[in-house]
Amino acid sequence: MATRTFRVWRGDKDGGEFKEYTVETQPGMVVLDGIHRIQAEHAGDLAVRWNCKAGKCGSCSMEINGKPRLSCMTRLNSLPEGTITVQPLKTFPLIKDLVTDVKWNYEQNKRIPPLKPRAREADGHHRMMQEDVDRVQEFRKCIECFLCQDVCHVLRDHHKHDQFVGPRFMIRLAQLEMHPLDTEDRIPKIRKEFGSGWCNITRCCTEVCPEHIGITDNGIIPMKERVVDRYYDPIAWFFKKVFGASNK
Amino acid sequence: MAGPDVSELQTFEHDVLVIGAGGAGLRAAIACAALGKNTGLVCKSLLGKAHTVMAEGGMAAAMGNVDSRDNWKVHFRDTMRGGKFLNNWRMAELHAKEAPERVRELEEWGAVFDRTKTGLISQRNFGGHRYPRLAHVGDRTGLELIRTLQDHGVHQGIHVHMECTILDLLKDGDRVVGALGYWRETGRFVLFKAKAVVLATGGAGKAWRVTSNSWEYSGDGLAMAYIAGAELMDLEFTQFHPTGMVWPPSVRGTLVTEGVRGDGGILKNKEGKRFMFGYIPERFAPETADSEEEANRWLKGDKSARRPPELLTRDVVARAINAEVKAGRGSEHGGVYLDIASRLPAELIKKKLPSMYHQFKELAEVDITTDPMEVGPTLHYFMGGIRVDADSQMTTVPGLFAAGECAAGLHGANRLGGNSLSDLIVFGKRAGDGACDWADKHDGGQIDNEQVLSIIRRATEILNRESGANPFVVQENLQEMMSHNVGIIRVKHELETAVEKLQELKKEAATAKAHATSQYNAGWHTALDLRNLLISAEAVTRAALLREESRGAHTREDFPGERDEWLKYNIFIKRGQDGEMVVEKRERAPGPEGLVAIAYSKIEDLESGAVGAEVK
């Protein structure tokens, strides 16, 4: 029987260490299966979050061999031979073992003004064309795994949690701003309270998104552009006046 | 550990406490908040992670956006026929009537459904639904539903208690007046006082090995209601979804949406034969295509053609797959082939079924745009559950309400795909309204300290005992046992074996031991869930033993076919005075004349107005 060794972070906010466990493997096994074998055979109290085990709920996020990933969608045979290192998301406070405190994300969501739809049409329907909602639907694929939040430098390294809502909520905002029925204006808040200026477009969030959402190019950059259009366009207008439109 | 002082327990007081935060729980909480009630919402996981996210195909509502012939009466008739006429008449009526408005309301709250060419909410075909009826978003409709309710709900002043598991309900005399739970993070206990409690905890699929359900589906609501004295019903009807993944072993049971078949996917055996034409039940024959040529015309939109047999109800398709595999005509890993690759262009498959594409690519290394999927039946859904009043969703225990999968009645002997998400929003709202109405008329009751202490003792003993059974092993043994003895085809001696084995497993579970502290301890959580899984499993088994016929999702090898005699009864389960499980069949009240006429009508007569025109 084939086996695989996992190096798993064990500990809580007061400290901890990596511990090694070896379990038998089966064809097609994913990292989360390995963790479940460890729980059943070696460490019943090993803490891990998971639900759907099909990449749809975004619960089982962790850092596998240093990369933020969903453990239910990471097949063992996709990883290099040898020991697999598994540790919790770094950006959020540790609760225990592989589980972190992600409540901060839920607080950000509450701050975002919800959809304010225009009135329904006379026959009681809302009409929206598919091509007008394609982009919004792309953002709504988000499963809230918070891998993008984990990898965002502004949060991970610079700890600007009080100034930037992070990529997950930038696309939530983008999705509301691009919603054909919406009548709310969130641009001032996107600039000031939600911190769109902090993102410096390194696209790390886009790279780790398990739903392959174009977070940076399709969501954050258009929001930055809308902020620029609103707040800085008069200056462009002024420059055009002074220097003429010749250097277009 | 000494017993704690109840007065020092962390305590929350709400008008209404909703337990479970999937579609039904969230919708109930929103209803309560809309009526100005102090509302608590407890979720076992993080908010937005409940099993509703796994629903793929869509939510059924007769809006008639794609085919204007659709209306509530046709939806009602489909639901009753799908449920083999054992459904609660009133619930099936309310559901069909109210689903369209509940769906439109979601759009108001931010849901973005796929659109028709004229910009309306698009609707797709599904098994057992006569017309394209399922509002959907690709193959991730459940995610859209839960996220919409979540994003709307967080602005309604609902108190959300995340990663909190309820252990039991608290009673004052006959009434439910609260609940006791623990925080996963710390293992500390928490007391909720409430004038009314809504259960929205889902089913108990985790009692089977091959299931589409996650760890949360341990029958908590069923067991807590049962312990509190509520009646359960229709538990023998457990739906095996025809198409779960069968390979690799680690994902065996994971759901493959019925949308694949709705969009033209066909089922083949290893000989390449499209076998469903050989399994069309008599009742559905007049409305089902009898040749590939006709089925293909239907798919292209020919309204004179009849529906392909792959879109028969789930019970029929699951049994057909089971029969093909048993006859030696199965696929390499013990399923059959589901082929969409030869039916649609690759780009359209990726557009219409994106999660299926990724799921197979990443978990099975199969490209569904070029190769067929291997699929087989997987335990998916409980039609049965807690008995409720159709209008208010109150259980037989005063102050206790239930909605969604944990409640019984709407689906009868078999649920149609797409009727679950609509069930959640229709009856979630009704349960919320019902609970508020109760809360308006009643004060908060008295908490019984002795009851609280005994719940805490039961929980802490698992950690304190010196040694005992490994809870993970007990759970695995239960799953194996149920998959083997209470599967898709049932027979008396296996069901009797299951009853015996359940008694042994109960003894083992009572000695389960979890190591280390109560802080985020998976072993302890698993041990605590065992009681609920075992009660649910036993209820299913005993009801299955009593129903001596085959109807809908309940198939008895020793009693083939529907028996008219049994159409008269529902099976009820209740806790006896000495703690034993009491099972009994009780005669059903006759359905209202007008509804009965619609349910049993020929479709032509219903649509011409010859039947049912007077029913409003």
Coordinates of C-alpha atoms in Angstrom, one line a residue, chain A residues 12 26-30 33 36-37 39-41 43-59 72-75 77 95-97 99-103 106 109-115 117-120 123-130 133-134 136-146 168 172 175 179 181 210-212, chain B residues 45-51 53-54 56 63 65 101 104-105 107-121 136-137 139-140 143-144 147-148 150-152 154-155 158 162-163 185 206 212-216 247-251 254-255 351 354-356 358-359 362-365 470 472-473 476 515-517 519-524:
Chain A
D12 CA -2.9 27.8 18.7
Q26 CA -5.8 5.7 -2.5
P27 CA -6.0 6.8 -6.1
G28 CA -7.4 10.2 -6.6
M29 CA -6.9 11.3 -3.0
V30 CA -6.9 15.0 -2.2
D33 CA -8.7 13.2 2.5
H36 CA -9.3 13.1 7.5
R37 CA -7.2 9.9 7.7
Q39 CA -7.9 12.7 12.3
A40 CA -9.4 9.1 12.2
E41 CA -6.1 7.3 12.9
A43 CA -5.0 12.9 15.9
G44 CA -8.8 13.1 16.6
D45 CA -8.5 16.6 17.8
L46 CA -6.8 18.0 14.7
A47 CA -8.8 21.1 13.7
V48 CA -9.8 21.7 10.1
R49 CA -12.7 23.5 8.4
W50 CA -14.5 21.8 5.5
N51 CA -17.9 21.2 4.1
C52 CA -18.8 20.3 0.6
K53 CA -15.5 18.6 -0.4
A54 CA -16.2 19.6 -4.1
G55 CA -14.7 23.0 -4.4
K56 CA -18.0 24.8 -4.0
C57 CA -18.2 26.1 -0.4
G58 CA -14.7 27.5 0.1
S59 CA -14.3 26.3 3.7
C72 CA -10.4 19.4 -1.2
M73 CA -9.3 20.3 -4.8
T74 CA -5.6 19.6 -4.4
R75 CA -4.8 16.0 -5.5
N77 CA -0.6 13.3 -7.3
I95 CA -7.6 29.6 16.2
K96 CA -6.2 26.2 16.2
D97 CA -4.1 23.9 13.9
V99 CA -8.3 26.9 11.4
T100 CA -8.1 30.7 11.4
D101 CA -10.4 33.4 12.5
V102 CA -11.9 34.9 9.3
K103 CA -14.6 37.0 11.0
Y106 CA -17.8 39.1 7.4
N109 CA -19.3 42.6 3.9
K110 CA -21.6 44.3 6.3
R111 CA -20.1 47.7 5.5
I112 CA -20.9 47.4 1.8
P113 CA -24.1 49.2 0.8
P114 CA -26.4 46.5 -0.7
L115 CA -28.1 46.5 -4.0
P117 CA -32.6 48.1 -7.5
R118 CA -34.6 50.3 -9.8
A119 CA -38.4 49.7 -9.9
R120 CA -39.7 46.7 -11.7
D123 CA -45.5 43.9 -16.1
G124 CA -43.7 43.0 -12.8
H125 CA -40.5 41.8 -14.4
H126 CA -37.0 43.1 -14.4
R127 CA -35.3 42.9 -17.8
M128 CA -31.6 42.4 -18.2
M129 CA -29.7 41.1 -21.2
Q130 CA -27.4 38.1 -20.7
V133 CA -24.9 40.3 -16.6
D134 CA -22.0 38.0 -17.8
V136 CA -21.5 40.4 -12.8
Q137 CA -22.1 36.6 -12.9
E138 CA -18.3 36.1 -13.2
F139 CA -17.9 37.9 -9.8
R140 CA -20.8 36.0 -8.3
K141 CA -19.0 32.7 -8.8
C142 CA -16.9 33.7 -5.7
I143 CA -17.1 31.0 -3.0
E144 CA -15.6 33.2 -0.3
C145 CA -12.6 30.9 0.3
F146 CA -10.6 34.0 1.2
R168 CA -12.8 39.6 -2.2
R172 CA -18.2 42.3 -4.4
Q175 CA -20.4 43.3 -8.9
H179 CA -25.2 45.4 -11.7
L181 CA -30.5 47.2 -11.8
P210 CA -10.0 28.6 -7.5
E211 CA -13.0 30.0 -9.5
H212 CA -10.6 31.6 -12.0
Chain B
S45 CA -20.3 26.3 9.9
L46 CA -19.4 29.8 8.7
L47 CA -22.2 31.8 7.2
G48 CA -22.8 31.0 3.6
K49 CA -21.2 27.5 3.7
A50 CA -24.2 25.4 4.3
H51 CA -25.1 22.6 2.0
V53 CA -24.2 25.8 -2.0
M54 CA -24.1 22.3 -3.4
E56 CA -26.6 23.0 -8.9
M63 CA -43.2 31.7 -14.1
N65 CA -40.8 32.8 -19.0
E101 CA -42.9 35.5 -6.2
R104 CA -38.6 37.4 -8.1
E105 CA -37.9 38.6 -4.6
E107 CA -33.8 39.2 -7.9
E108 CA -34.7 42.3 -5.9
W109 CA -32.1 41.3 -3.4
G110 CA -29.3 40.9 -5.9
A111 CA -29.6 37.4 -7.4
V112 CA -28.5 37.4 -11.1
F113 CA -30.1 34.5 -12.9
D114 CA -29.3 33.5 -16.4
R115 CA -31.5 35.4 -18.9
T116 CA -33.8 34.6 -21.8
K117 CA -33.3 36.3 -25.1
T118 CA -35.8 39.0 -24.1
G119 CA -34.0 39.6 -20.8
L120 CA -36.3 37.7 -18.4
I121 CA -35.2 35.0 -15.9
H136 CA -30.8 29.0 -12.6
V137 CA -27.3 30.3 -12.8
D139 CA -24.7 25.0 -12.6
R140 CA -24.2 26.9 -9.4
L143 CA -24.5 29.3 -4.3
E144 CA -26.4 32.1 -5.9
R147 CA -25.1 34.3 -1.2
T148 CA -28.1 36.4 -2.1
Q150 CA -26.6 36.1 3.1
D151 CA -25.8 39.5 1.6
H152 CA -29.4 40.6 2.0
V154 CA -26.5 40.8 7.0
H155 CA -28.2 44.2 6.5
I158 CA -30.1 39.4 12.3
M162 CA -21.3 31.3 13.5
E163 CA -19.7 27.9 14.1
E185 CA -13.8 27.6 18.5
K206 CA -24.0 11.4 6.4
S212 CA -23.6 13.8 -1.7
N213 CA -23.9 15.3 1.7
S214 CA -21.2 16.9 3.9
W215 CA -20.3 16.3 7.5
E216 CA -23.0 18.8 8.7
W247 CA -14.4 7.4 -9.4
P248 CA -11.9 8.1 -7.8
P249 CA -12.8 6.6 -4.4
S250 CA -12.2 9.8 -2.6
V251 CA -15.0 11.6 -4.4
T254 CA -20.2 13.8 -5.0
L255 CA -23.1 15.2 -6.9
K351 CA -20.5 27.7 -20.6
P354 CA -18.7 25.1 -15.7
S355 CA -18.5 23.6 -12.2
M356 CA -19.1 20.1 -13.7
H358 CA -13.9 21.7 -13.3
Q359 CA -15.0 19.1 -10.9
E362 CA -9.6 18.5 -11.3
L363 CA -10.9 15.6 -9.2
A364 CA -11.2 12.8 -11.8
E365 CA -8.8 14.0 -14.5
N470 CA -13.1 5.9 18.4
F472 CA -14.6 8.2 13.6
V473 CA -14.6 4.4 13.5
E476 CA -17.6 4.7 9.4
H515 CA -9.1 13.0 23.3
A516 CA -7.6 16.4 24.3
T517 CA -9.6 19.5 25.0
Q519 CA -11.4 23.5 21.7
Y520 CA -12.1 22.9 17.9
N521 CA -11.9 19.2 18.4
A522 CA -13.1 17.2 15.4
G523 CA -13.2 13.9 17.4
W524 CA -15.5 15.5 20.0

